[in-house]
mmCIF file of C-alpha atoms in Angstrom:
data_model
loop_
_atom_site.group_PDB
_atom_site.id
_atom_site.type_symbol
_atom_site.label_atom_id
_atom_site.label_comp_id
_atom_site.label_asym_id
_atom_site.label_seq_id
_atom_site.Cartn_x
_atom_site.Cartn_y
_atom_site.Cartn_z
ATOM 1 C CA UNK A 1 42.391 125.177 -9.828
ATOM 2 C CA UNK A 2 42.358 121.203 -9.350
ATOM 3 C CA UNK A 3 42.161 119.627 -6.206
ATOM 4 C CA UNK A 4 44.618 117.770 -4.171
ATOM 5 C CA UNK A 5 44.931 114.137 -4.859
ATOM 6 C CA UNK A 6 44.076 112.748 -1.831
ATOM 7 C CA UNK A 7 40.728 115.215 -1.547
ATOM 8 C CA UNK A 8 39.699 113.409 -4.858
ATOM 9 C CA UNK A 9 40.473 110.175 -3.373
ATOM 10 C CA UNK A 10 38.385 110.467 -0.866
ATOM 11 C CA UNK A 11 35.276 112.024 -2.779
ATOM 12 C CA UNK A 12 35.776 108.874 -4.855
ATOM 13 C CA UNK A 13 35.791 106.423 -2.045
ATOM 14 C CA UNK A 14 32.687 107.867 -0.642
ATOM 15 C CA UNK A 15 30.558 108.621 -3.303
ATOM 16 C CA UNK A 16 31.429 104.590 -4.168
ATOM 17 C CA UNK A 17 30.063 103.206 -1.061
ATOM 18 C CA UNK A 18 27.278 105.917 -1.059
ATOM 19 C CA UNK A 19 26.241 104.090 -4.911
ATOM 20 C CA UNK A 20 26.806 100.878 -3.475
ATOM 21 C CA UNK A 21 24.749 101.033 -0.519
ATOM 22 C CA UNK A 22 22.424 103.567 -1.459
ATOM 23 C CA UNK A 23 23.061 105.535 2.212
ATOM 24 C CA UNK A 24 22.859 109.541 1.754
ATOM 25 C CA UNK A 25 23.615 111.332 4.926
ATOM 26 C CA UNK A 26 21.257 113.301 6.100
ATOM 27 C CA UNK A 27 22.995 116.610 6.478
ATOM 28 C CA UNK A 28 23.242 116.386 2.447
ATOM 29 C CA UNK A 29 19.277 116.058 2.350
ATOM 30 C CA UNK A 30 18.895 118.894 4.466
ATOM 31 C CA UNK A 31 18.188 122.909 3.039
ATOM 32 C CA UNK A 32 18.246 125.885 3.841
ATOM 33 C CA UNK A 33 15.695 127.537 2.030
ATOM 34 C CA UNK A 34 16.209 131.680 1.720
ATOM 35 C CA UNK A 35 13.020 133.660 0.571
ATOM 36 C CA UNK A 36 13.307 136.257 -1.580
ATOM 37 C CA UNK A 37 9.671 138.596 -2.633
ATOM 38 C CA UNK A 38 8.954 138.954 -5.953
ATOM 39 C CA UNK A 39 8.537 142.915 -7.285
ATOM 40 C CA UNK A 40 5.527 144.329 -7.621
ATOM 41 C CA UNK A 41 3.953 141.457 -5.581
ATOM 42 C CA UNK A 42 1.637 141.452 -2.274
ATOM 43 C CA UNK A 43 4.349 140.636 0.247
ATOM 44 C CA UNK A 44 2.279 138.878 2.909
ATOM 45 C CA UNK A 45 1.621 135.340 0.573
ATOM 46 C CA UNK A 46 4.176 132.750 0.033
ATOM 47 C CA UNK A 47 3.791 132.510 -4.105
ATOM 48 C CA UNK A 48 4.919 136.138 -4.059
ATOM 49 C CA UNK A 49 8.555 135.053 -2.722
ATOM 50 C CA UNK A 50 11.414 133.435 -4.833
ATOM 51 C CA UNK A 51 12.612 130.052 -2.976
ATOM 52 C CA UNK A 52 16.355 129.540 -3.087
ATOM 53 C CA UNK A 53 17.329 126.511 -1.617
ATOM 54 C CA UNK A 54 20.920 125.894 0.198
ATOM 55 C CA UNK A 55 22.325 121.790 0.280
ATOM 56 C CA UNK A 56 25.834 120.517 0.812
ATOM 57 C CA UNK A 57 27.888 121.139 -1.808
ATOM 58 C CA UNK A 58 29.615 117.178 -2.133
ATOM 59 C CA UNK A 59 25.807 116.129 -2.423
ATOM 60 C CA UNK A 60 25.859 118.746 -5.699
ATOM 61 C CA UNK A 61 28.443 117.114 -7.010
ATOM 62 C CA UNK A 62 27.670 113.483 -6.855
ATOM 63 C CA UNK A 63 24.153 114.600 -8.370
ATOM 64 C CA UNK A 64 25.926 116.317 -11.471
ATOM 65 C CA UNK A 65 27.770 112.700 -11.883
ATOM 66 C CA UNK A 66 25.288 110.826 -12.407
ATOM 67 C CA UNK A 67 23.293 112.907 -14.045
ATOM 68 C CA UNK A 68 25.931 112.957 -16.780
ATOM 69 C CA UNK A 69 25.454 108.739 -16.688
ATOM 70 C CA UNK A 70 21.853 108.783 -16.368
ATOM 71 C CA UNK A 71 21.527 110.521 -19.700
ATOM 72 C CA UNK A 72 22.818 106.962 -21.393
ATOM 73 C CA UNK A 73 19.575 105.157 -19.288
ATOM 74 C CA UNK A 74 16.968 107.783 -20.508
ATOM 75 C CA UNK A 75 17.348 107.301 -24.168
ATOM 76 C CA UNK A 76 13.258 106.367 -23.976
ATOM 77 C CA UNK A 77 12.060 109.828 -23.637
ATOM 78 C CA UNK A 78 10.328 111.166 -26.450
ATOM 79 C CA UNK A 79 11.970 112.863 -28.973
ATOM 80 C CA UNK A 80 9.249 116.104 -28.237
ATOM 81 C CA UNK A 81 10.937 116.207 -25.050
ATOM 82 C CA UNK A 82 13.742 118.645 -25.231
ATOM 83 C CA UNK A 83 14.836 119.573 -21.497
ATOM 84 C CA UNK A 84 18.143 119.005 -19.977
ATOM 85 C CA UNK A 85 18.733 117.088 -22.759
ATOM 86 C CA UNK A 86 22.578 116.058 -25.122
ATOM 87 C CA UNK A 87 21.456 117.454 -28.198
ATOM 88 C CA UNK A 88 18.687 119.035 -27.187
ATOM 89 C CA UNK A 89 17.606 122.386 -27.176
ATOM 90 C CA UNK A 90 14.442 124.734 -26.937
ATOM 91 C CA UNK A 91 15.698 126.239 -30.235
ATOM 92 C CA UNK A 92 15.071 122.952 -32.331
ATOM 93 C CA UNK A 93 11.546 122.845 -30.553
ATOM 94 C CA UNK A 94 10.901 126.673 -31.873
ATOM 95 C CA UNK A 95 12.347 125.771 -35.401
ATOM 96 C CA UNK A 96 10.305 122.757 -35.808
ATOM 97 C CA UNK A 97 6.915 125.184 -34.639
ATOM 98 C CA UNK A 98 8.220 127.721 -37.024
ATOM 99 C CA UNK A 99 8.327 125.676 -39.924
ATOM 100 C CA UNK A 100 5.124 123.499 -39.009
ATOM 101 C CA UNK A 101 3.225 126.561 -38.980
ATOM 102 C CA UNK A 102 4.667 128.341 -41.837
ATOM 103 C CA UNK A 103 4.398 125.190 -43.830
ATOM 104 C CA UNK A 104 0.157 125.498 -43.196
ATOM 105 C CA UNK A 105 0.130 128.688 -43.748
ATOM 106 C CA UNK A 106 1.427 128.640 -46.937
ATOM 107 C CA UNK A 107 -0.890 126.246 -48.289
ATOM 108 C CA UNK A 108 -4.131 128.360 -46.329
ATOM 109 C CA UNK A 109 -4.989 125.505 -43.971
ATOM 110 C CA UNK A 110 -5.867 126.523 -40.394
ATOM 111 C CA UNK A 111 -3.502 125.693 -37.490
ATOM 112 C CA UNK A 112 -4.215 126.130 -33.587
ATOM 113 C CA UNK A 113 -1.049 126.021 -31.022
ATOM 114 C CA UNK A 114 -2.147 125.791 -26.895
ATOM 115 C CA UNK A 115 0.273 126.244 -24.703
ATOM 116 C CA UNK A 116 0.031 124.650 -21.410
ATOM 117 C CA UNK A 117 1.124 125.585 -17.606
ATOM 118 C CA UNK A 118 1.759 123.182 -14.729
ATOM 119 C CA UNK A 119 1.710 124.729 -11.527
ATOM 120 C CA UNK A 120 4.177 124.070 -9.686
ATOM 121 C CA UNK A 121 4.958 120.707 -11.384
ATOM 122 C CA UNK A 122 8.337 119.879 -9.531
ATOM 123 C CA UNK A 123 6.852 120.777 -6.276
ATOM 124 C CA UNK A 124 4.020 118.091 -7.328
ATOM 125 C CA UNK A 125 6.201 115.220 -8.284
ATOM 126 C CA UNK A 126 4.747 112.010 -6.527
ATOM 127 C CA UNK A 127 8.007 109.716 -5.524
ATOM 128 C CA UNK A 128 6.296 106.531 -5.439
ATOM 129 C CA UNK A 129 5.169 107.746 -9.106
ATOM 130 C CA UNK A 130 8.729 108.047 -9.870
ATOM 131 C CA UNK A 131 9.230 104.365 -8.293
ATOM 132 C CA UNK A 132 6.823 103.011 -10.868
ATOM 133 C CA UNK A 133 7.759 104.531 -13.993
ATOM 134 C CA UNK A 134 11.012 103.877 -14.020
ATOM 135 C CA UNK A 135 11.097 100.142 -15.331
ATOM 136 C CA UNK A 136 10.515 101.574 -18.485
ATOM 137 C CA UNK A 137 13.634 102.468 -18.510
ATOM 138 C CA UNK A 138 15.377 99.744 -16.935
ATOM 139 C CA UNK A 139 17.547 101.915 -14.716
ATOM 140 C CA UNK A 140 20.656 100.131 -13.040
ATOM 141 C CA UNK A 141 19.465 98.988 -9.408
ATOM 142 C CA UNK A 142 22.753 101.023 -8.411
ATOM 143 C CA UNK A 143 21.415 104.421 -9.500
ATOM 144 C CA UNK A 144 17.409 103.725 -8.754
ATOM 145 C CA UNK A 145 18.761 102.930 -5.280
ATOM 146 C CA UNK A 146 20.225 106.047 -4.808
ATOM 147 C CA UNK A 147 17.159 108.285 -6.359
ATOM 148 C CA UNK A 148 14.778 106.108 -3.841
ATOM 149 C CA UNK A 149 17.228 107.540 -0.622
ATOM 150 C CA UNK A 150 17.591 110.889 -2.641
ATOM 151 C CA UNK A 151 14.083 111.954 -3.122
ATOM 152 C CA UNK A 152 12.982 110.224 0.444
ATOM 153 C CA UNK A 153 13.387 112.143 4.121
ATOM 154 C CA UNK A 154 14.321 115.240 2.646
ATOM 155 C CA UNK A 155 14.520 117.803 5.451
ATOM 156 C CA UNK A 156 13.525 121.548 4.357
ATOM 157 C CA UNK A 157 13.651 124.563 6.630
ATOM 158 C CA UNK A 158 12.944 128.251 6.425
ATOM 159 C CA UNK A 159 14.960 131.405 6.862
ATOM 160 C CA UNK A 160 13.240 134.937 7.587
ATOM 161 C CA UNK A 161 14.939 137.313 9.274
ATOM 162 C CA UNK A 162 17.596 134.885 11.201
ATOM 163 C CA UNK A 163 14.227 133.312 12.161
ATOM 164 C CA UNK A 164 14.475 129.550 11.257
ATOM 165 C CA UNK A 165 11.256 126.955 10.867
ATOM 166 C CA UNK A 166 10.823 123.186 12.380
ATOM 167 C CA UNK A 167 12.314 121.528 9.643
ATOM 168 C CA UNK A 168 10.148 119.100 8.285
ATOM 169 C CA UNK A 169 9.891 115.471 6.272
ATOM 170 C CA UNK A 170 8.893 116.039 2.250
ATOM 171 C CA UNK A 171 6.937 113.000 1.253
ATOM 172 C CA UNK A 172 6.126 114.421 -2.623
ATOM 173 C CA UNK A 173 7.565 116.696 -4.537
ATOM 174 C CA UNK A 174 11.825 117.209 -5.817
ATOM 175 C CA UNK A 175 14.486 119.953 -4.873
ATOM 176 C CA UNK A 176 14.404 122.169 -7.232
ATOM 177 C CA UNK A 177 18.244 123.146 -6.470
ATOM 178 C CA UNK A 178 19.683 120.166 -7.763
ATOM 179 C CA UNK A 179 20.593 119.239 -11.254
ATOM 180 C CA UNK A 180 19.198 115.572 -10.815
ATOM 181 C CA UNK A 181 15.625 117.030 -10.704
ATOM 182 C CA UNK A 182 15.182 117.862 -14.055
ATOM 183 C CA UNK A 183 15.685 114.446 -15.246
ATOM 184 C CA UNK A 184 13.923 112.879 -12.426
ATOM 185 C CA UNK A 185 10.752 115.135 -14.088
ATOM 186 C CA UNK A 186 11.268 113.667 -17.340
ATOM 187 C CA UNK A 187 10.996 110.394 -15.847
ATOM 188 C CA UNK A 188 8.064 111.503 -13.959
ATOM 189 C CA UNK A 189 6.197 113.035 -17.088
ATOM 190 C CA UNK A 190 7.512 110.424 -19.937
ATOM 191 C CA UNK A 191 3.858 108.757 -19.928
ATOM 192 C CA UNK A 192 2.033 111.341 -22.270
ATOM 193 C CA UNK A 193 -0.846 109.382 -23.694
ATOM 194 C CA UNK A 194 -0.890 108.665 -27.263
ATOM 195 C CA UNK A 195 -2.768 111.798 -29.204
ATOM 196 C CA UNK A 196 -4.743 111.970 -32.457
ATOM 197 C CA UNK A 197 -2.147 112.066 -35.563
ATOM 198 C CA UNK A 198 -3.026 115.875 -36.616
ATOM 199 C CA UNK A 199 -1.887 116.918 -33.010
ATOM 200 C CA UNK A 200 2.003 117.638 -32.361
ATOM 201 C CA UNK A 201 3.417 117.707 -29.169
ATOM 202 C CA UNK A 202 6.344 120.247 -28.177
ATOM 203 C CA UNK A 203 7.982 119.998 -24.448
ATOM 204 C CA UNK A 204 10.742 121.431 -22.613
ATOM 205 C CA UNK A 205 10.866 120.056 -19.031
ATOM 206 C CA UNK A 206 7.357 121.015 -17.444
ATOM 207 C CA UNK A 207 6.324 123.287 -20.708
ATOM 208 C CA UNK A 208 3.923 122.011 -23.126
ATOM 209 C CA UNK A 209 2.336 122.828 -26.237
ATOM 210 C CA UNK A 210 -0.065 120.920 -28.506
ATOM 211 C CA UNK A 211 0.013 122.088 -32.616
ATOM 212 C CA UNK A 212 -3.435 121.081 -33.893
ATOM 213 C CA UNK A 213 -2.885 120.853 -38.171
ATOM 214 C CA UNK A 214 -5.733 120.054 -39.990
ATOM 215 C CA UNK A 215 -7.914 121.002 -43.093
ATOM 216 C CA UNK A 216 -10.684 122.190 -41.348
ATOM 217 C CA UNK A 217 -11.494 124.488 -38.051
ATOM 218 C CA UNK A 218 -14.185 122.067 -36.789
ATOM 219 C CA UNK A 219 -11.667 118.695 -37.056
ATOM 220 C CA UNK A 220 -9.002 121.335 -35.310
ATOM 221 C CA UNK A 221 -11.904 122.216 -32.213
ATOM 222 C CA UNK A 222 -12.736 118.176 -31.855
ATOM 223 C CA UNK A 223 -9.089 116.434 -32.093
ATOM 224 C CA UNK A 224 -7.693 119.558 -29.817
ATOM 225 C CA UNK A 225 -10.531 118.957 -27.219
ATOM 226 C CA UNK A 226 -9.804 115.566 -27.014
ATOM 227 C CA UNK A 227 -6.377 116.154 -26.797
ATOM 228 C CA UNK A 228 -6.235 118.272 -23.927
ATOM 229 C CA UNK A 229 -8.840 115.911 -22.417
ATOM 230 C CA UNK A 230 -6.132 113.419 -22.197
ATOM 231 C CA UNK A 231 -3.825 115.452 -21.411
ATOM 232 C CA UNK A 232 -6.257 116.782 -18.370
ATOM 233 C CA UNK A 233 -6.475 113.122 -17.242
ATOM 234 C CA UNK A 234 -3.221 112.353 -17.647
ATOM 235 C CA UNK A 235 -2.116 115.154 -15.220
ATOM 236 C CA UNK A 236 -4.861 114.394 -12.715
ATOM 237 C CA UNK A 237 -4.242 110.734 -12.646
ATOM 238 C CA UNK A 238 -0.434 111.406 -11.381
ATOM 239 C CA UNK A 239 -0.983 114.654 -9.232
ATOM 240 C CA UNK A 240 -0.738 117.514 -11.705
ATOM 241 C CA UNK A 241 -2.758 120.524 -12.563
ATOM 242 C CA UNK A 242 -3.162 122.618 -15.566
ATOM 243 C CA UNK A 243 -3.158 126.110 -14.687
ATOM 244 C CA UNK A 244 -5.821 127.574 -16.240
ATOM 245 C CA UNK A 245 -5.173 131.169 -15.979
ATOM 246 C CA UNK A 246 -1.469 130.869 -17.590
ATOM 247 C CA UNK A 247 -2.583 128.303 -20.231
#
């Protein structure tokens, strides 16, 4: 069912002066954010509840816009990075570790494939990080603009049991409930330093793997180490961490 005309003429005039100026109203930064506990988990910790996050539904939509025209600006990303991505998928990531592996297999040379966790990566995001990277990519000043009032004065607050929280001012991190974050992560984590030639690189969003290929265990154990190395750095330099007991 299509809207009325005059609805969609309005949406249009103010999502045009909201890219023009770069004003977001507050009310469309604010959440509602619903916890729901995990099975099988102690209930009395926050990591053992599922956050689901409530924002204005005309805020959704202008996000889903531009994401559609930000995908023409982010062209830059590596081609290992397969999130949220036209033409994209995980699939072509798992076919092209399928056949990498199978390939060294059949000709008996050792392979070694780490896979990598980032805890809580989009809850880690550093905006001013964000602010930085993105001249690499030469994004319009219309649309930075409007991701530098987006990701700033975001106002959070908590539900339990009709029980509501002081909501509070989010200086890091981006809302997981919007379909602008994943690219804004992919801007975020585009920077992956430049790895020894035997080591492949496979990532979907926050996932990442590393495919050592080599001749030998022992080049394997010392162009892995230093991969991860840089990879450790790398992740420590902009606010990351590896999770060691997932990876």
């Amino acid at each position: 069912m299509e809207a009325p005309s005059n609805l969609l003429n309005l949406l249009a005039t103010i999502f045009t002066f909201i890219l023009r100026t770069g004003y977001i109203p507050l009310p469309w930064k604010t959440s509602k954010t619903l916890m729901f506990p995990k099975p099988q988990k102690p209930p009395n910790t926050v990591s053992s509840n599922c956050l689901i996050q409530l924002t204005s539904t005309i805020s959704k939509t202008l996000e889903e816009i531009l994401v559609q025209r930000l995908h023409i600006h982010l062209t830059r990303l590596p081609i290992h990075q397969a999130g949220f991505r036209p033409s994209f998928s995980i699939n072509d990531q798992l076919l092209r570790l399928n056949n990498m592996i199978k390939n060294q297999y059949n000709t008996s040379k050792p392979s070694c494939l780490v896979l990598f966790d980032l805890e809580n990566a989009f809850d880690r995001v550093w905006h001013q990080a964000i602010i930085y990277k993105r001249q690499a990519f030469r994004l319009p000043v219309t649309y930075f603009r409007f991701i530098l009032n987006f990701l700033s004065k975001r106002l959070p607050y908590i539900t339990i049991n009709k029980t509501l929280s002081h909501p509070t001012f989010l200086h890091c991190g981006i809302p997981q409930e919007s379909s602008l974050s994943p690219l804004l992560y992919l801007l975020f984590a585009a920077d992956l330093p430049a790895l020894p030639s035997n080591i492949h690189t496979f990532q979907y969003t926050d996932d990442t793997a590393f495919l050592a290929l080599s001749s030998s265990i022992q080049h394997i154990n010392r162009t892995l180490n230093g991969a991860i190395t840089l990879l450790n750095s790398c992740c420590s330099k902009w606010g990351l961490t590896i999770n060691s007991h997932k990876t």
